[in-house]
mmCIF file of C-alpha atoms in Angstrom:
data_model
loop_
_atom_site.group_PDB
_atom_site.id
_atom_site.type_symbol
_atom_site.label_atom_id
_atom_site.label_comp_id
_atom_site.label_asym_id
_atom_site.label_seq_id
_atom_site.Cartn_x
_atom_site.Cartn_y
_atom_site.Cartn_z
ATOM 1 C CA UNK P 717 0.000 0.000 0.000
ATOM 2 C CA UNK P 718 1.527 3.632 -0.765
ATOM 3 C CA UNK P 719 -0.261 6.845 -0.204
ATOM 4 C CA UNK P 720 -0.504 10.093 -2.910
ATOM 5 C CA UNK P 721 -2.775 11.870 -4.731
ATOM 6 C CA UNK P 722 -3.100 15.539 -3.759
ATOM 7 C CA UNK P 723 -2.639 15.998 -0.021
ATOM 8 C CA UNK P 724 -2.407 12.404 0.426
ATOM 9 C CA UNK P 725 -5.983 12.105 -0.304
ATOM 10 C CA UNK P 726 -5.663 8.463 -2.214
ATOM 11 C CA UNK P 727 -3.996 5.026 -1.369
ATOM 12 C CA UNK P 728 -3.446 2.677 -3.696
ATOM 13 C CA UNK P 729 -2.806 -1.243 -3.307
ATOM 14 C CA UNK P 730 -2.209 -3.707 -5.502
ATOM 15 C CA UNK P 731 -4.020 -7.062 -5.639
ATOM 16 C CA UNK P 732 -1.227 -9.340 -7.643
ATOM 17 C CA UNK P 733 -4.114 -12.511 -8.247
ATOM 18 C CA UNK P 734 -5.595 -10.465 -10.810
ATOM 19 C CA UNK P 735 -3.538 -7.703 -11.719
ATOM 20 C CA UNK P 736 -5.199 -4.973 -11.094
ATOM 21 C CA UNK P 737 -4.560 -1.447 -8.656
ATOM 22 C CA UNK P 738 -7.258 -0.461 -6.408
ATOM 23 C CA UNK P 739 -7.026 3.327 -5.482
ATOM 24 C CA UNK P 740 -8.946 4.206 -2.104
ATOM 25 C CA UNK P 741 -10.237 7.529 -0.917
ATOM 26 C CA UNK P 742 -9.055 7.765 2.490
ATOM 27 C CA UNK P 743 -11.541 10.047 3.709
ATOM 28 C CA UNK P 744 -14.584 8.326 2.872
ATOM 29 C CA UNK P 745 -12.703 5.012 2.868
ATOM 30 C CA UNK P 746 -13.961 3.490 0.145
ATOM 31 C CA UNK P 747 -12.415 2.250 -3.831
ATOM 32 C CA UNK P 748 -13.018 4.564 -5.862
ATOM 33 C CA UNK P 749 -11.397 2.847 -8.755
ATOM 34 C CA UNK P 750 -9.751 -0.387 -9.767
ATOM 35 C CA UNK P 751 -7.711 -0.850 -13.147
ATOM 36 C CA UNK P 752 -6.229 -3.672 -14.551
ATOM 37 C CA UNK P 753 -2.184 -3.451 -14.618
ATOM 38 C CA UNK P 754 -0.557 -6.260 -15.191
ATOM 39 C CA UNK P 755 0.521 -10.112 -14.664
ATOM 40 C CA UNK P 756 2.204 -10.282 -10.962
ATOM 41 C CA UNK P 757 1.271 -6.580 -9.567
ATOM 42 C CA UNK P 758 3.542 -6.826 -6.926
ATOM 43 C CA UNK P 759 5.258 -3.554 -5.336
ATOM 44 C CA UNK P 760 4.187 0.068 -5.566
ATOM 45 C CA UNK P 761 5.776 3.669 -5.018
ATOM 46 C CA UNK P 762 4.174 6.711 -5.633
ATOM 47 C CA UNK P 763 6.182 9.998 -7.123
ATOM 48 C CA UNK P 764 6.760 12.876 -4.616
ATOM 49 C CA UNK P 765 4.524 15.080 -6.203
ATOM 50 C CA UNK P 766 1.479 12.233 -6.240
ATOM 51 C CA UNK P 767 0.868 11.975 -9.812
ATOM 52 C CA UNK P 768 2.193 9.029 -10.692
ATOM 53 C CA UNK P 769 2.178 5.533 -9.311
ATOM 54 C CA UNK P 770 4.859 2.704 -10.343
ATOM 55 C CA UNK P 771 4.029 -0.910 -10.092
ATOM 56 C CA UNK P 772 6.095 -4.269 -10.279
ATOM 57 C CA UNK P 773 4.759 -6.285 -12.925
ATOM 58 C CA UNK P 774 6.973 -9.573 -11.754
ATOM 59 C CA UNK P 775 5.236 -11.895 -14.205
ATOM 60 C CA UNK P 776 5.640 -9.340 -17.148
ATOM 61 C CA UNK P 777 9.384 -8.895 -16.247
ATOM 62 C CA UNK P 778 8.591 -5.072 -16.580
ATOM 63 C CA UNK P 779 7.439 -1.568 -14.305
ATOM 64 C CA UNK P 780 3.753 -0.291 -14.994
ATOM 65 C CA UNK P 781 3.669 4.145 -15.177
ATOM 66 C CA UNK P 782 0.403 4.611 -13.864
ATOM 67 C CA UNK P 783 -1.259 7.876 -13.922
ATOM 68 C CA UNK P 784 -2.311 8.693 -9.975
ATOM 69 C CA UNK P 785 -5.670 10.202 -10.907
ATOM 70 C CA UNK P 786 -7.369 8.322 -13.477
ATOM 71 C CA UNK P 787 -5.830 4.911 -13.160
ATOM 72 C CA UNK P 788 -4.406 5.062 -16.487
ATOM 73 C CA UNK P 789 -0.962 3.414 -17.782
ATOM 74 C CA UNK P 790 0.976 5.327 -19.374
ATOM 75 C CA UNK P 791 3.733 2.735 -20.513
ATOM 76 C CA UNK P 792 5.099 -0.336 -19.654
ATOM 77 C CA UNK P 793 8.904 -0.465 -18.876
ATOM 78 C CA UNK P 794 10.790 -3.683 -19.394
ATOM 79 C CA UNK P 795 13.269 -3.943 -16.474
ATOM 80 C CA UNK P 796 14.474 -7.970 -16.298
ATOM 81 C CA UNK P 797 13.304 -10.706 -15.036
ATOM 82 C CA UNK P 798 10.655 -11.240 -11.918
ATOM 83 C CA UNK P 799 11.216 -7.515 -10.869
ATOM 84 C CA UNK P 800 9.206 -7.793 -7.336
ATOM 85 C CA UNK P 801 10.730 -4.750 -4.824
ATOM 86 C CA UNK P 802 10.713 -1.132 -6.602
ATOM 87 C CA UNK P 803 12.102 1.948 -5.262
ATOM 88 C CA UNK P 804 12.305 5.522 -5.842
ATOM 89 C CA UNK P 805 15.063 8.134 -5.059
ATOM 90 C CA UNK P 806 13.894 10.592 -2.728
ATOM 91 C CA UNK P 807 13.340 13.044 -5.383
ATOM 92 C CA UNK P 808 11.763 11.082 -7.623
ATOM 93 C CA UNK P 809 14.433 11.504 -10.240
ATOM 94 C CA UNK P 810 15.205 7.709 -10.232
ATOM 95 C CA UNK P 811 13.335 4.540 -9.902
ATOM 96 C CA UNK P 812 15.047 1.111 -9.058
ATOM 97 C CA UNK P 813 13.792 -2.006 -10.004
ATOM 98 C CA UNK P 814 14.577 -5.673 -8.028
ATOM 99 C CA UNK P 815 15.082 -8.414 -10.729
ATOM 100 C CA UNK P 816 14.756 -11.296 -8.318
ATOM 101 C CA UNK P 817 14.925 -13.774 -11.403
ATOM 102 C CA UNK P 818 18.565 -12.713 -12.665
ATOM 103 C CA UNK P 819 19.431 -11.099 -9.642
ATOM 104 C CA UNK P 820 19.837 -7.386 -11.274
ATOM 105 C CA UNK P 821 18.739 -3.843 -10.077
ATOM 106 C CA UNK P 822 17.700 -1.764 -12.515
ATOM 107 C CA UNK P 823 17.752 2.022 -12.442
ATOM 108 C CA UNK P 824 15.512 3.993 -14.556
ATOM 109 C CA UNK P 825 15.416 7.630 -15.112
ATOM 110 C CA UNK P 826 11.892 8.597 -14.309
ATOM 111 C CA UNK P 827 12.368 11.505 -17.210
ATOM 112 C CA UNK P 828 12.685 9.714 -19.955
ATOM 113 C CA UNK P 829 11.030 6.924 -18.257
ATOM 114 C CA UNK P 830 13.755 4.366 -19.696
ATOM 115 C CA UNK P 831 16.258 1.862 -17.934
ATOM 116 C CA UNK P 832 19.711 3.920 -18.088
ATOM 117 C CA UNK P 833 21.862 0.874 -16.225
ATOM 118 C CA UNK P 834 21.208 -2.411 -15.524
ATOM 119 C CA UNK P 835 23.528 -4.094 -12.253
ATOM 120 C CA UNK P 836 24.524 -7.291 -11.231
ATOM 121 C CA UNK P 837 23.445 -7.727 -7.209
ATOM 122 C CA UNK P 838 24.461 -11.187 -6.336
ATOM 123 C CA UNK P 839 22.272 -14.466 -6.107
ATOM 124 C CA UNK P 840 19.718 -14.087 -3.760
ATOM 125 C CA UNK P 841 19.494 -10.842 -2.765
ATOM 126 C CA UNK P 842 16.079 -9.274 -1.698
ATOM 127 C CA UNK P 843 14.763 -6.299 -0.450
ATOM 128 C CA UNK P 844 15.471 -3.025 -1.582
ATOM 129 C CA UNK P 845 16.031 0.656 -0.654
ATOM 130 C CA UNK P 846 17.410 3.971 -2.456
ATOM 131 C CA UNK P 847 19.630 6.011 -0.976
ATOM 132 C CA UNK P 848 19.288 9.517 -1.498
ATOM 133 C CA UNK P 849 22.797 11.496 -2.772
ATOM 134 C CA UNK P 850 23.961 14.626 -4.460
ATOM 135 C CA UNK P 851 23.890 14.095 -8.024
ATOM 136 C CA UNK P 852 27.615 15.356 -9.246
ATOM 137 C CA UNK P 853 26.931 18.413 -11.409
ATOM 138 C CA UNK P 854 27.642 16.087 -14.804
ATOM 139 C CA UNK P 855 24.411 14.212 -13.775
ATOM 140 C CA UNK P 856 22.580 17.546 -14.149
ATOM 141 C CA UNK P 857 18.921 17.132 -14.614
ATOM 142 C CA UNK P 858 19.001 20.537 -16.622
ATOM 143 C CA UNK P 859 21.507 19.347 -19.078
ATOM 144 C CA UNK P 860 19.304 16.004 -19.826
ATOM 145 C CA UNK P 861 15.910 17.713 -20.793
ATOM 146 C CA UNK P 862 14.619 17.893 -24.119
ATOM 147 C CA UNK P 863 13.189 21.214 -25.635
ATOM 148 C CA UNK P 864 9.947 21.124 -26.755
ATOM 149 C CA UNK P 865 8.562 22.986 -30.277
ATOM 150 C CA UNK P 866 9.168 26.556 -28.655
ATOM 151 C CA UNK P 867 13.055 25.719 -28.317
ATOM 152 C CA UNK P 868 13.112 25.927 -24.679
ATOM 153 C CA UNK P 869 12.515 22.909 -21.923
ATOM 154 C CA UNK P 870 10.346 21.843 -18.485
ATOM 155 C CA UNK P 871 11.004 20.905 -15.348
ATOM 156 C CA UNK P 872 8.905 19.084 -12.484
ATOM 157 C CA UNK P 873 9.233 20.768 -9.252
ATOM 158 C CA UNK P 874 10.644 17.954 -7.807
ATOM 159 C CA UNK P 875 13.884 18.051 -10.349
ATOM 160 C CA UNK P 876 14.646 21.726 -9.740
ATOM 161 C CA UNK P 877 14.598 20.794 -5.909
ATOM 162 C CA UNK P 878 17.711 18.576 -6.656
ATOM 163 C CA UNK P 879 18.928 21.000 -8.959
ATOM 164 C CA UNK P 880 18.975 23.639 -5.934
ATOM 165 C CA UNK P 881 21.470 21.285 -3.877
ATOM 166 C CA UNK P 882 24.173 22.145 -6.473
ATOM 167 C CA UNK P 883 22.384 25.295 -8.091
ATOM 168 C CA UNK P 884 24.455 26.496 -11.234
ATOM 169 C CA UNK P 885 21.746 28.111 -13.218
ATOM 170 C CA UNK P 886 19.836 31.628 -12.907
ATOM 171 C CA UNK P 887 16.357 31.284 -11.288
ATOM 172 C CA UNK P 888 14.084 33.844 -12.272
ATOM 173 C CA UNK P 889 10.404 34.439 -10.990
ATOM 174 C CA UNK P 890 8.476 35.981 -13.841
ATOM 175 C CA UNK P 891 4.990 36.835 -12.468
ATOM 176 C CA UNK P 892 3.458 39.628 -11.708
ATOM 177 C CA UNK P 893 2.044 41.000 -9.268
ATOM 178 C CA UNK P 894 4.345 39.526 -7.045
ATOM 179 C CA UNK P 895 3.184 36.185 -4.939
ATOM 180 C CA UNK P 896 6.108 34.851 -3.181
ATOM 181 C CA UNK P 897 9.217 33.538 -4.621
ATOM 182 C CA UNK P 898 11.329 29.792 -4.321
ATOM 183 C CA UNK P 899 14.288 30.030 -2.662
ATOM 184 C CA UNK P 900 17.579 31.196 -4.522
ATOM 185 C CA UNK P 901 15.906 32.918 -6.640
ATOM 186 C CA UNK P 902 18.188 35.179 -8.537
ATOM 187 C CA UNK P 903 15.791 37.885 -9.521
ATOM 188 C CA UNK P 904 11.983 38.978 -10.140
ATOM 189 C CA UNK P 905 11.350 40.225 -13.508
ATOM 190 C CA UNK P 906 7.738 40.863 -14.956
ATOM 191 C CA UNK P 907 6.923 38.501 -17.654
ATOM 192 C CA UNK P 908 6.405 40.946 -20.265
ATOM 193 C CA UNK P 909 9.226 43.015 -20.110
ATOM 194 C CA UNK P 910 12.069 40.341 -19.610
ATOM 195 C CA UNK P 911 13.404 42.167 -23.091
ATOM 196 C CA UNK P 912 14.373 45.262 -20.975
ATOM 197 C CA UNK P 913 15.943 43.308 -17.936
ATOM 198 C CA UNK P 914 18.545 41.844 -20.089
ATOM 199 C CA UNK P 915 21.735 43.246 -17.884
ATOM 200 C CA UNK P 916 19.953 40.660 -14.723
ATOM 201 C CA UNK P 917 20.476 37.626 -17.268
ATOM 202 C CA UNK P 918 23.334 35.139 -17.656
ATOM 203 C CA UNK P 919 24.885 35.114 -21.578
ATOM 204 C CA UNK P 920 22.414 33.389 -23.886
ATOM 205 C CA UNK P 921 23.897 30.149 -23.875
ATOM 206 C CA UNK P 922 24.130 29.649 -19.863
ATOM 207 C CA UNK P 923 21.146 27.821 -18.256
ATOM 208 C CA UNK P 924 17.987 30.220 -17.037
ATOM 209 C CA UNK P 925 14.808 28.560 -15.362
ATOM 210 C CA UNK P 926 11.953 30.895 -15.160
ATOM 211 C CA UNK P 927 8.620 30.451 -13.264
ATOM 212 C CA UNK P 928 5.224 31.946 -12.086
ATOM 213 C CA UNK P 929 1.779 30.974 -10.745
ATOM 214 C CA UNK P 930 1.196 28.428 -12.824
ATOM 215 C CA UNK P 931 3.138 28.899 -16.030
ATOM 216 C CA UNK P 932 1.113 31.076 -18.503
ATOM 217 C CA UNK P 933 3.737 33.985 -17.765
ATOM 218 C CA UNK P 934 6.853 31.964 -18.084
ATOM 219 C CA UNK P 935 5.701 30.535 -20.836
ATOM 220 C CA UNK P 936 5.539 33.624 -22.465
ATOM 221 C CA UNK P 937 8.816 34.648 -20.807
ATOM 222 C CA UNK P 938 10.315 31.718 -22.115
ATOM 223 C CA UNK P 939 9.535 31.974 -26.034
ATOM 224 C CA UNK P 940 10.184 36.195 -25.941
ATOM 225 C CA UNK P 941 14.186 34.536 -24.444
ATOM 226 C CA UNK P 942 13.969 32.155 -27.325
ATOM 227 C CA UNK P 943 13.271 34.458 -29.590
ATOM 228 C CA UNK P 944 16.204 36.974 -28.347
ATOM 229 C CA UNK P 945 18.786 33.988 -29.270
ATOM 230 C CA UNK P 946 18.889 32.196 -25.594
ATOM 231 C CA UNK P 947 19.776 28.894 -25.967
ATOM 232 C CA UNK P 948 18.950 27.267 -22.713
ATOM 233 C CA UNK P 949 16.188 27.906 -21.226
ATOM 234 C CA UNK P 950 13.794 25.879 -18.675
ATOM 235 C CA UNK P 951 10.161 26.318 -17.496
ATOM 236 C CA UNK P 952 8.825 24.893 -14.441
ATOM 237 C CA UNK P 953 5.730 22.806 -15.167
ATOM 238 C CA UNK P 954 2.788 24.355 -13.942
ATOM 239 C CA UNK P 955 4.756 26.870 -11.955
ATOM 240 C CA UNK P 956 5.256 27.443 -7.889
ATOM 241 C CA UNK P 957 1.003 26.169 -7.663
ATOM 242 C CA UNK P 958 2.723 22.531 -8.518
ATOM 243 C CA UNK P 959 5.751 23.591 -6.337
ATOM 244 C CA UNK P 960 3.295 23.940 -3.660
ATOM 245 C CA UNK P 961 1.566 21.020 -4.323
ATOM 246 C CA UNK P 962 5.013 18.901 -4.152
ATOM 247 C CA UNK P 963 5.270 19.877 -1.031
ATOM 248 C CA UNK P 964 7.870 22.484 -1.093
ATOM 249 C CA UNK P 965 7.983 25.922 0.744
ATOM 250 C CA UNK P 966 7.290 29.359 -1.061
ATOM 251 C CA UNK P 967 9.212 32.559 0.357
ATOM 252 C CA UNK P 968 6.815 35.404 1.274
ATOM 253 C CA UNK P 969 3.527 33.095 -0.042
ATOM 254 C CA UNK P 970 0.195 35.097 1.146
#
């Protein structure tokens, strides 16, 4: 059993004899929904932000992605064989798979949601539990994320709260009228007139993440950057409201 959802609201449970994942509203206690998964449901973790649940599939050899709300998969990972115990990093950045069958763990960047490495434990071993660390700065999140049609990229609040441990990128809060802030934030710059508060920003090729509410502005901020030649910038998804919802703190939030 593993509890998510916004403010911990849902549980969700497995039930491996017919592959399925019940999710329970733990207020009125009752299922609200039960969806079919896959051969050997087995373990379950749920992302720190609650919208996503990950499922052992030991009889498919692979991880379900299941979509915390609705129920809905949204792909199957193949991770080895009999993967039973499943673990995420405390950030949610990485998900590790126990392969009981071969005896492998397999780490999978919850990104891309693909297996990056696949390692050799030992016979026998069972049980299993991620360690959180400081990612060095060449396992960047930043430098891994993939621009979408506007030329610039996105990040989940929980990624730029591991980015902050190292921080090597200009954070800039784009929304007006002012609402509270994330800490380290470099500088507070109305969304439509970043052109004139060019002196406050890094050179165009050096990594800028902008934010607001919940991302209208800095979306807008982030294709009038584009357009002035800046090479690398980020967008927090659905601005400091997600933030918020992940759990993390907001400087001077009324």
């Amino acid at each position: 059993v593993a509890v998510g959802g916004e403010n911990g609201r849902f549980a969700y449970l497995t039930n491996k004899g017919d592959g399925t994942l019940s999710i329970i509203d733990v207020l009125s206690e009752t299922i609200v929904n039960t969806v079919p998964v896959g051969k050997g449901a087995h373990a379950l973790r749920v992302s720190p932000d609650g919208s996503t649940v990950y499922v052992a599939l030991s009889k498919e050899d692979a991880v379900a992605v299941v979509e915390a709300s609705t129920g809905k998969i949204l792909r199957i990972i193949p991770v080895g064989k009999t993967p039973e115990q499943i673990d995420l990093s405390r950030n949610g950045l990485w998900l590790y798979a126990g392969n009981n069958g071969e005896s492998t763990v397999a780490v999978i960047d919850t990104t891309s949601q693909t297996v990056v490495a696949t390692v050799p434990v030992g016979q026998g071993a069972y049980g299993l539990q991620a360690v959180s660390a400081k990612p060095t700065k060449s396992e960047s999140v930043l430098q891994s994320l993939s621009k979408n049609a506007d030329g610039y990229a996105r990040i989940r609040p929980e990624q730029l709260q591991a980015e902050l441990d190292q921080k090597d990128f200009t954070l800039i809060n784009v929304h007006i009228p002012y609402a509270g802030e994330i800490a380290q934030t470099d500088a507070n710059i109305p969304y439509n007139r970043i052109a004139d508060y060019l002196d406050q920003l890094p050179d165009k090729g050096e990594p800028i993440v902008l934010y607001c509410r919940s991302g209208s502005m800095s979306t807008t901020a982030g294709r009038t950057l584009v357009d002035l030649g800046y090479t690398n910038v980020v967008e927090l998804v659905d601005g400091f409201e997600a933030w918020k919802r992940a759990g993390f703190d907001l400087i001077g939030d009324n």
